[in-house]
mmCIF file with all atom_site columns, C-alpha atoms in Angstrom:
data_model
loop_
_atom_site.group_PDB
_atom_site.id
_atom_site.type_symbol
_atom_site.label_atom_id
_atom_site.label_alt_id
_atom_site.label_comp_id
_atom_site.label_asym_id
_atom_site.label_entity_id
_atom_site.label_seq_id
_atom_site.pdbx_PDB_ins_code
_atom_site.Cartn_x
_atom_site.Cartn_y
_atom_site.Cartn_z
_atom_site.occupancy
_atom_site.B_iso_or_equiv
_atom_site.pdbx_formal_charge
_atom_site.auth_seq_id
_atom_site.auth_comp_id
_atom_site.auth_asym_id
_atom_site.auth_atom_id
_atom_site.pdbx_PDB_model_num
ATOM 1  C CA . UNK A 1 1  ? 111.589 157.241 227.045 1.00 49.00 ? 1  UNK A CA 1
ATOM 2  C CA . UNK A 1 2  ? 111.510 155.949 223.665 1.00 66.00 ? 2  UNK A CA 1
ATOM 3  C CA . UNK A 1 3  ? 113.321 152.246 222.713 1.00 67.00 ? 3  UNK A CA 1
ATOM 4  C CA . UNK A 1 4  ? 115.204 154.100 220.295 1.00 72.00 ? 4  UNK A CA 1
ATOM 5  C CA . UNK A 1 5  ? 116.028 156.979 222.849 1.00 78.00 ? 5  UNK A CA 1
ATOM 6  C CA . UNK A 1 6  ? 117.655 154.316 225.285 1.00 76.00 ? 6  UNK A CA 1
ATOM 7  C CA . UNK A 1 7  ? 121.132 154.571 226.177 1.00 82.00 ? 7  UNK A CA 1
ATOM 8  C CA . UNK A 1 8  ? 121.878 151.091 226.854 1.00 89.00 ? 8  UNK A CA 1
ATOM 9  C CA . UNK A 1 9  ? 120.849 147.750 225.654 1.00 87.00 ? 9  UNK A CA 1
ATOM 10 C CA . UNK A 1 10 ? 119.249 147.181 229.523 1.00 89.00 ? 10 UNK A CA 1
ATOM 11 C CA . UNK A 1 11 ? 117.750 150.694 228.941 1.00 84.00 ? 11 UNK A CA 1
ATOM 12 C CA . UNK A 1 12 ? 115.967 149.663 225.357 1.00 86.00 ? 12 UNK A CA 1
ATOM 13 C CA . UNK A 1 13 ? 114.415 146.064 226.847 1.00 88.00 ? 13 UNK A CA 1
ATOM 14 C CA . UNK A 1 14 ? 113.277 148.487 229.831 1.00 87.00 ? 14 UNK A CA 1
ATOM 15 C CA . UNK A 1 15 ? 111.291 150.296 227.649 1.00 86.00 ? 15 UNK A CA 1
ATOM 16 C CA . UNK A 1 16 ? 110.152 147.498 225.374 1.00 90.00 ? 16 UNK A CA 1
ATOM 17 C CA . UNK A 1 17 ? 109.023 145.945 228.191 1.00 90.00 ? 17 UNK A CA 1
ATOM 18 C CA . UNK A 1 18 ? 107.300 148.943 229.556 1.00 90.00 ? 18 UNK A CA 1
ATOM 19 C CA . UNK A 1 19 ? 105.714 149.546 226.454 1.00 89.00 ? 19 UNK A CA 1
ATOM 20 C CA . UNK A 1 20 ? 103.849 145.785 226.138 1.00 92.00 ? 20 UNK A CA 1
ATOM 21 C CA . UNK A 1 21 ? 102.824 146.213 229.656 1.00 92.00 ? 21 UNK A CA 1
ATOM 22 C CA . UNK A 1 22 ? 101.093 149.694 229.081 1.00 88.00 ? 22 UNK A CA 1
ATOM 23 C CA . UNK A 1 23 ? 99.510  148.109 225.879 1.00 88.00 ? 23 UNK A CA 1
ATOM 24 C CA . UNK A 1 24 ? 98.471  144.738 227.414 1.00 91.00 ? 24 UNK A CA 1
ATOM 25 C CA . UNK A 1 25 ? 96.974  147.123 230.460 1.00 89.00 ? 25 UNK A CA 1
ATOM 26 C CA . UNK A 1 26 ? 95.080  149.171 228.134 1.00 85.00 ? 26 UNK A CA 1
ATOM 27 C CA . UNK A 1 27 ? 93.508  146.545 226.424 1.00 88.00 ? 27 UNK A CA 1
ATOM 28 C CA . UNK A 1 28 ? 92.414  145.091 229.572 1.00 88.00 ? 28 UNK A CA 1
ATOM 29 C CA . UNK A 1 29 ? 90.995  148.357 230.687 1.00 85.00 ? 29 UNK A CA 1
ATOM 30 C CA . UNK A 1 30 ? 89.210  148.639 227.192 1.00 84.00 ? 30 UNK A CA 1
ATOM 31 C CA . UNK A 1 31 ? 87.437  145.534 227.584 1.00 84.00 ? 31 UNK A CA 1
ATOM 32 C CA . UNK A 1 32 ? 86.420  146.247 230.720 1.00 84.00 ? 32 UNK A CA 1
ATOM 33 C CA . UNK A 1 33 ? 85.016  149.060 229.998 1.00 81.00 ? 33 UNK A CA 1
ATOM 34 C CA . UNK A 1 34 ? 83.324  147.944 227.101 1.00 84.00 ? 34 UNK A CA 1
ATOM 35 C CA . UNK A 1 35 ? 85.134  151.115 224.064 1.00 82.00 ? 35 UNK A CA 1
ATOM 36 C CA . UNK A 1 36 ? 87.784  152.515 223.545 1.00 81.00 ? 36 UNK A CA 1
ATOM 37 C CA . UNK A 1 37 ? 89.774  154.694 225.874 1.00 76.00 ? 37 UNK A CA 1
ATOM 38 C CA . UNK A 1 38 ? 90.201  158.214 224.342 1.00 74.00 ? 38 UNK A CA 1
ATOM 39 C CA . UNK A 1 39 ? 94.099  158.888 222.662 1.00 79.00 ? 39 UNK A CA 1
ATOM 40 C CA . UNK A 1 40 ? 95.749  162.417 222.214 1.00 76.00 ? 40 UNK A CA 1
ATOM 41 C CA . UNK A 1 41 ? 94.320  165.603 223.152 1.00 76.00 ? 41 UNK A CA 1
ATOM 42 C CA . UNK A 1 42 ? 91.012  163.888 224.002 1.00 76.00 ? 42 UNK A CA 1
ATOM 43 C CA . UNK A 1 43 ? 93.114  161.491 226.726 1.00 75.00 ? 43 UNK A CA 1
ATOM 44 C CA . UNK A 1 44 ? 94.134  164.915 228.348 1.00 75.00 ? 44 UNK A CA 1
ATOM 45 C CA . UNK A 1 45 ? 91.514  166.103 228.474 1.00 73.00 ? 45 UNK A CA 1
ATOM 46 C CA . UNK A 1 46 ? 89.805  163.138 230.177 1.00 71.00 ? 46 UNK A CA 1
ATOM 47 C CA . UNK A 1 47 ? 92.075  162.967 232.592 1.00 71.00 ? 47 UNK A CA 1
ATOM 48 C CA . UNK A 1 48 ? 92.794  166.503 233.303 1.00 71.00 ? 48 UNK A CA 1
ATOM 49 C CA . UNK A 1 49 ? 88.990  166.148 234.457 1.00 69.00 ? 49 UNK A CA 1
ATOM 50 C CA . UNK A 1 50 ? 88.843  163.295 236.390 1.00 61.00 ? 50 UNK A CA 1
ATOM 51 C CA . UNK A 1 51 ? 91.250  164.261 238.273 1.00 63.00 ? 51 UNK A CA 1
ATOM 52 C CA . UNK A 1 52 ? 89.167  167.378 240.306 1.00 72.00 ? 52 UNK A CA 1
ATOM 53 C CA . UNK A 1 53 ? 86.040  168.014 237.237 1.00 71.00 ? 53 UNK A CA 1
ATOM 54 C CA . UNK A 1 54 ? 88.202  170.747 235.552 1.00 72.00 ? 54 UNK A CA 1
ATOM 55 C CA . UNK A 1 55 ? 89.195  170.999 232.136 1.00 71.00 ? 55 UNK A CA 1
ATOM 56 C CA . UNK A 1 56 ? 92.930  172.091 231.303 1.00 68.00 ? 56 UNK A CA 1
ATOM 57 C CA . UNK A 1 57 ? 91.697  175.196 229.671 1.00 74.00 ? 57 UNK A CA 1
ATOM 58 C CA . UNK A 1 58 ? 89.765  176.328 232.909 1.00 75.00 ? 58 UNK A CA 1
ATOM 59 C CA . UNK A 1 59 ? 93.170  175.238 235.393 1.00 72.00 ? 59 UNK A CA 1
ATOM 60 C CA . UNK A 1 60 ? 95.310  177.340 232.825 1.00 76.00 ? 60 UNK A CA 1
ATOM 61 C CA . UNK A 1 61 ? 93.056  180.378 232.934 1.00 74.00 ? 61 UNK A CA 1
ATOM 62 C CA . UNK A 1 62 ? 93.663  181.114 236.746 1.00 64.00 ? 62 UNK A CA 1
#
């Protein structure tokens, strides 16, 4: 959920904090890893693979 979709005051620092945790995770991933993780489409996609070596497109077609 968005900040601006929260409810509540409690609900909007939830996801502000939620959101600078994600970031500051990411960024620790991405050095790590040494580039960039993929955003979008190309995020799915890597993902959707990883997770048993097929692509959305092939899991959609069965």
């Amino acid at each position: 959920m968005g900040v601006e979709q929260a409810a509540t005051e409690k609900g909007k620092q939830a996801a502000r904090g939620l959101r600078k945790s994600a970031a500051a995770d990411e960024k620790k991933v991405e050095s790590q890893k040494g580039s960039d993780l993929a955003k979008g489409a190309d995020r799915f996609e890597e993902r959707s693979k990883s997770s048993d070596g097929k692509s959305a497109e092939e899991k959609q077609r069965l």
